[in-house]
């Protein structure tokens, strides 16, 4: 099965860089899901890319200055929402309850959810992931996609070994009564992908730091496709 390639641009690139990047990304024929900085989402949608937002709010409309609702995203042509990214938790104090509400609200607007889970460096992965899945998905039985993003691997140029990654992905899958797709994210680049891509249970990759680098994406494509 074809691997899912999700590109998390985080808060990178200005408008001119985005326009230039889009031209190059089109030529790459990578078929990614792009998570640009939200103000640029429309450009990716117009260019025909599957497009997501890196965050969303949990109300449909109202006096919530600075926020974007799932209904607004959907009406623009956004199809995916990334929820619970470790940077949202670490830097913006996003709580488990907020993550849960965001998932519900996004699914209610027929958006596809990619939910991040993963342990911190001192945590046991089993208990950390169980706790996250239990609280994030409380009262939710609709299908979602999971991204396993160990916090210790994000932006650090280290990745889990083959055995650990396989073990964690199978552990995550055991919580779901459908064949949940589990992506891996954390220091995915043109070097690490050579090791990562041997792990068959991985459904795809959530690429951060190198997602704005077309040369890196080209090399990743050579390994994955
Ligand atoms: P990274 O980030 O590729 O820079 O480690 C992954 C992510 O945060 O989604």
Short mmCIF file of C-alpha atoms and ligand atoms in Angstrom, two decimals:
data_model
loop_
_atom_site.label_atom_id
_atom_site.label_comp_id
_atom_site.label_asym_id
_atom_site.label_seq_id
_atom_site.Cartn_x
_atom_site.Cartn_y
_atom_site.Cartn_z
CA UNK A 1 0.00 0.00 0.00
CA UNK A 2 1.21 3.50 -0.83
CA UNK A 3 2.68 5.30 2.17
CA UNK A 4 1.07 8.53 3.35
CA UNK A 5 3.43 11.50 3.26
CA UNK A 6 2.33 14.39 5.50
CA UNK A 7 4.31 17.62 5.51
CA UNK A 8 4.21 19.74 8.65
CA UNK A 9 5.64 23.13 7.70
CA UNK A 10 5.18 24.44 11.25
CA UNK A 11 5.71 28.26 11.14
CA UNK A 12 8.16 28.34 8.25
CA UNK A 13 8.36 30.12 4.87
CA UNK A 14 7.06 33.53 3.84
CA UNK A 15 4.55 34.04 1.02
CA UNK A 16 7.11 34.30 -1.80
CA UNK A 17 8.84 31.16 -0.56
CA UNK A 18 5.49 29.36 -0.42
CA UNK A 19 4.65 30.25 -4.03
CA UNK A 20 8.06 29.08 -5.19
CA UNK A 21 7.80 25.89 -3.11
CA UNK A 22 4.38 25.05 -4.59
CA UNK A 23 5.76 25.14 -8.13
CA UNK A 24 8.54 22.75 -7.17
CA UNK A 25 6.31 20.46 -5.10
CA UNK A 26 3.92 20.05 -8.04
CA UNK A 27 6.77 18.73 -10.19
CA UNK A 28 7.79 16.22 -7.52
CA UNK A 29 4.57 14.16 -7.86
CA UNK A 30 4.75 13.12 -4.24
CA UNK A 31 0.99 13.30 -3.56
CA UNK A 32 1.47 14.59 0.01
CA UNK A 33 -0.94 15.95 2.58
CA UNK A 34 0.41 19.44 3.22
CA UNK A 35 0.05 21.16 6.58
CA UNK A 36 1.16 24.71 5.78
CA UNK A 37 1.01 27.72 8.05
CA UNK A 38 -2.77 28.28 8.03
CA UNK A 39 -2.78 31.60 6.14
CA UNK A 40 -1.23 29.82 3.15
CA UNK A 41 -3.67 26.88 3.11
CA UNK A 42 -5.70 28.40 0.27
CA UNK A 43 -2.65 28.46 -2.01
CA UNK A 44 -2.09 24.73 -1.57
CA UNK A 45 -5.78 24.00 -2.06
CA UNK A 46 -5.87 26.02 -5.28
CA UNK A 47 -2.77 24.15 -6.47
CA UNK A 48 -4.67 20.88 -5.98
CA UNK A 49 -2.88 19.51 -2.92
CA UNK A 50 -4.60 17.62 -0.13
CA UNK A 51 -4.32 20.26 2.56
CA UNK A 52 -4.60 20.26 6.33
CA UNK A 53 -4.31 22.72 9.20
CA UNK A 54 -1.78 22.27 12.00
CA UNK A 55 -4.35 23.18 14.65
CA UNK A 56 -8.06 24.00 14.99
CA UNK A 57 -10.49 25.37 17.56
CA UNK A 58 -13.33 23.44 19.17
CA UNK A 59 -16.22 25.80 18.48
CA UNK A 60 -17.95 26.32 15.14
CA UNK A 61 -18.14 30.11 15.31
CA UNK A 62 -18.28 33.01 17.70
CA UNK A 63 -16.22 35.53 19.65
CA UNK A 64 -12.92 33.61 19.77
CA UNK A 65 -10.37 36.12 18.53
CA UNK A 66 -7.49 34.57 16.65
CA UNK A 67 -8.99 31.10 16.30
CA UNK A 68 -10.13 29.13 13.23
CA UNK A 69 -13.09 26.75 13.30
CA UNK A 70 -13.50 23.39 11.56
CA UNK A 71 -16.49 24.72 9.61
CA UNK A 72 -14.38 27.59 8.28
CA UNK A 73 -11.56 25.21 7.37
CA UNK A 74 -13.93 22.81 5.63
CA UNK A 75 -15.56 25.60 3.62
CA UNK A 76 -12.12 26.60 2.28
CA UNK A 77 -11.37 23.09 1.04
CA UNK A 78 -9.22 21.90 3.94
CA UNK A 79 -9.57 18.15 4.42
CA UNK A 80 -7.24 17.21 7.29
CA UNK A 81 -6.49 18.56 10.77
CA UNK A 82 -3.40 17.77 12.79
CA UNK A 83 -4.38 17.58 16.45
CA UNK A 84 -2.38 17.18 19.65
CA UNK A 85 1.03 17.92 18.16
CA UNK A 86 3.65 17.78 20.97
CA UNK A 87 4.66 21.41 20.25
CA UNK A 88 1.07 22.51 20.97
CA UNK A 89 1.21 20.73 24.31
CA UNK A 90 4.70 21.87 25.24
CA UNK A 91 4.61 25.49 24.05
CA UNK A 92 0.90 26.36 24.24
CA UNK A 93 -0.18 24.23 27.21
CA UNK A 94 -2.82 22.39 25.21
CA UNK A 95 -4.66 20.03 27.56
CA UNK A 96 -5.96 16.51 26.97
CA UNK A 97 -9.50 17.84 27.24
CA UNK A 98 -8.87 20.46 24.57
CA UNK A 99 -7.43 17.80 22.28
CA UNK A 100 -10.54 15.69 22.82
CA UNK A 101 -12.86 18.61 22.03
CA UNK A 102 -10.87 19.55 18.94
CA UNK A 103 -11.10 16.00 17.57
CA UNK A 104 -14.86 15.87 18.14
CA UNK A 105 -15.43 19.25 16.53
CA UNK A 106 -13.22 18.46 13.52
CA UNK A 107 -14.94 15.10 12.93
CA UNK A 108 -18.35 16.77 13.22
CA UNK A 109 -17.32 18.95 10.27
CA UNK A 110 -16.27 15.88 8.27
CA UNK A 111 -12.58 16.68 8.49
CA UNK A 112 -10.06 13.86 8.71
CA UNK A 113 -8.03 13.90 11.88
CA UNK A 114 -4.37 13.02 12.30
CA UNK A 115 -3.86 12.69 16.04
CA UNK A 116 -0.36 12.80 17.51
CA UNK A 117 0.61 10.53 20.38
CA UNK A 118 3.99 9.70 21.85
CA UNK A 119 6.05 9.55 24.98
CA UNK A 120 8.52 12.05 26.40
CA UNK A 121 12.11 10.97 27.01
CA UNK A 122 11.63 9.87 30.63
CA UNK A 123 8.26 8.23 30.09
CA UNK A 124 7.38 4.60 29.57
CA UNK A 125 5.78 4.55 26.11
CA UNK A 126 3.04 2.09 27.05
CA UNK A 127 1.59 4.08 29.91
CA UNK A 128 2.08 7.46 28.20
CA UNK A 129 0.35 6.36 25.00
CA UNK A 130 -2.45 4.53 26.79
CA UNK A 131 -3.20 7.62 28.88
CA UNK A 132 -3.20 9.83 25.78
CA UNK A 133 -5.43 7.55 23.74
CA UNK A 134 -7.87 7.10 26.63
CA UNK A 135 -8.28 10.81 27.26
CA UNK A 136 -7.94 12.16 23.71
CA UNK A 137 -10.45 9.70 22.29
CA UNK A 138 -12.98 9.65 25.13
CA UNK A 139 -16.46 9.35 23.63
CA UNK A 140 -15.10 9.14 20.08
CA UNK A 141 -15.56 6.03 17.96
CA UNK A 142 -15.16 7.47 14.47
CA UNK A 143 -12.07 6.55 12.47
CA UNK A 144 -8.98 8.71 12.65
CA UNK A 145 -5.31 8.46 11.67
CA UNK A 146 -2.61 8.34 14.34
CA UNK A 147 0.86 9.86 14.11
CA UNK A 148 3.35 8.34 16.52
CA UNK A 149 5.60 11.26 17.41
CA UNK A 150 7.94 10.49 20.31
CA UNK A 151 8.71 13.87 21.86
CA UNK A 152 12.37 12.95 22.28
CA UNK A 153 12.78 12.46 18.53
CA UNK A 154 11.17 15.66 17.25
CA UNK A 155 13.75 17.99 15.72
CA UNK A 156 16.58 16.04 17.39
CA UNK A 157 17.95 13.92 14.56
CA UNK A 158 17.34 10.69 16.44
CA UNK A 159 14.81 7.98 15.64
CA UNK A 160 13.58 4.85 17.40
CA UNK A 161 15.23 1.59 16.35
CA UNK A 162 13.36 -0.84 14.08
CA UNK A 163 12.28 -3.14 16.94
CA UNK A 164 10.98 -0.34 19.15
CA UNK A 165 9.09 1.38 16.31
CA UNK A 166 7.41 -1.86 15.29
CA UNK A 167 6.52 -2.61 18.90
CA UNK A 168 5.02 0.84 19.53
CA UNK A 169 3.01 0.87 16.31
CA UNK A 170 1.56 -2.57 17.05
CA UNK A 171 0.80 -1.40 20.58
CA UNK A 172 -1.07 1.66 19.24
CA UNK A 173 -2.99 -0.52 16.77
CA UNK A 174 -4.17 -2.75 19.64
CA UNK A 175 -6.40 0.06 20.95
CA UNK A 176 -8.52 0.24 17.82
CA UNK A 177 -11.22 -2.06 16.47
CA UNK A 178 -10.43 -1.01 12.88
CA UNK A 179 -7.18 -1.17 10.94
CA UNK A 180 -5.95 2.24 12.09
CA UNK A 181 -3.25 3.87 9.99
CA UNK A 182 -0.24 4.88 12.08
CA UNK A 183 2.26 7.37 10.70
CA UNK A 184 5.68 7.96 12.18
CA UNK A 185 6.98 11.49 12.84
CA UNK A 186 10.20 12.76 14.44
CA UNK A 187 13.46 13.49 12.60
CA UNK A 188 12.32 11.97 9.33
CA UNK A 189 14.83 13.02 6.66
CA UNK A 190 16.62 11.61 3.62
CA UNK A 191 19.01 9.60 5.81
CA UNK A 192 16.69 8.32 8.56
CA UNK A 193 14.05 7.28 6.01
CA UNK A 194 16.37 4.53 4.80
CA UNK A 195 16.08 2.83 8.19
CA UNK A 196 12.49 3.83 8.94
CA UNK A 197 11.12 2.56 5.67
CA UNK A 198 12.05 -1.02 6.55
CA UNK A 199 9.35 -1.05 9.22
CA UNK A 200 6.36 -2.41 7.33
CA UNK A 201 3.69 -1.59 9.92
CA UNK A 202 4.28 2.15 9.41
CA UNK A 203 1.54 3.60 7.17
CA UNK A 204 3.48 6.75 6.33
CA UNK A 205 5.44 9.70 7.66
CA UNK A 206 4.83 13.08 9.22
CA UNK A 207 7.80 15.16 8.15
CA UNK A 208 8.65 18.39 10.00
CA UNK A 209 12.01 20.18 9.70
CA UNK A 210 12.86 18.98 6.18
CA UNK A 211 9.29 19.31 4.83
CA UNK A 212 10.09 22.72 3.30
CA UNK A 213 13.24 21.41 1.60
CA UNK A 214 12.38 20.12 -1.88
CA UNK A 215 15.75 18.38 -2.31
CA UNK A 216 15.18 16.40 0.87
CA UNK A 217 11.66 15.50 -0.23
CA UNK A 218 12.95 14.29 -3.56
CA UNK A 219 15.40 11.94 -1.84
CA UNK A 220 12.73 10.74 0.59
CA UNK A 221 10.44 10.00 -2.37
CA UNK A 222 13.12 7.83 -3.96
CA UNK A 223 13.18 5.61 -0.85
CA UNK A 224 9.45 5.51 -0.09
CA UNK A 225 7.79 5.22 -3.51
P1 LIG B 1 10.73 16.89 12.80
O1 LIG B 1 9.25 17.21 13.29
O2 LIG B 1 10.64 16.16 11.51
O3 LIG B 1 11.36 18.25 12.68
O4 LIG B 1 11.38 16.08 13.88
C1 LIG B 1 8.22 16.31 13.14
C2 LIG B 1 6.95 16.97 13.61
O5 LIG B 1 7.03 17.81 14.51
O6 LIG B 1 5.86 16.69 13.10
#
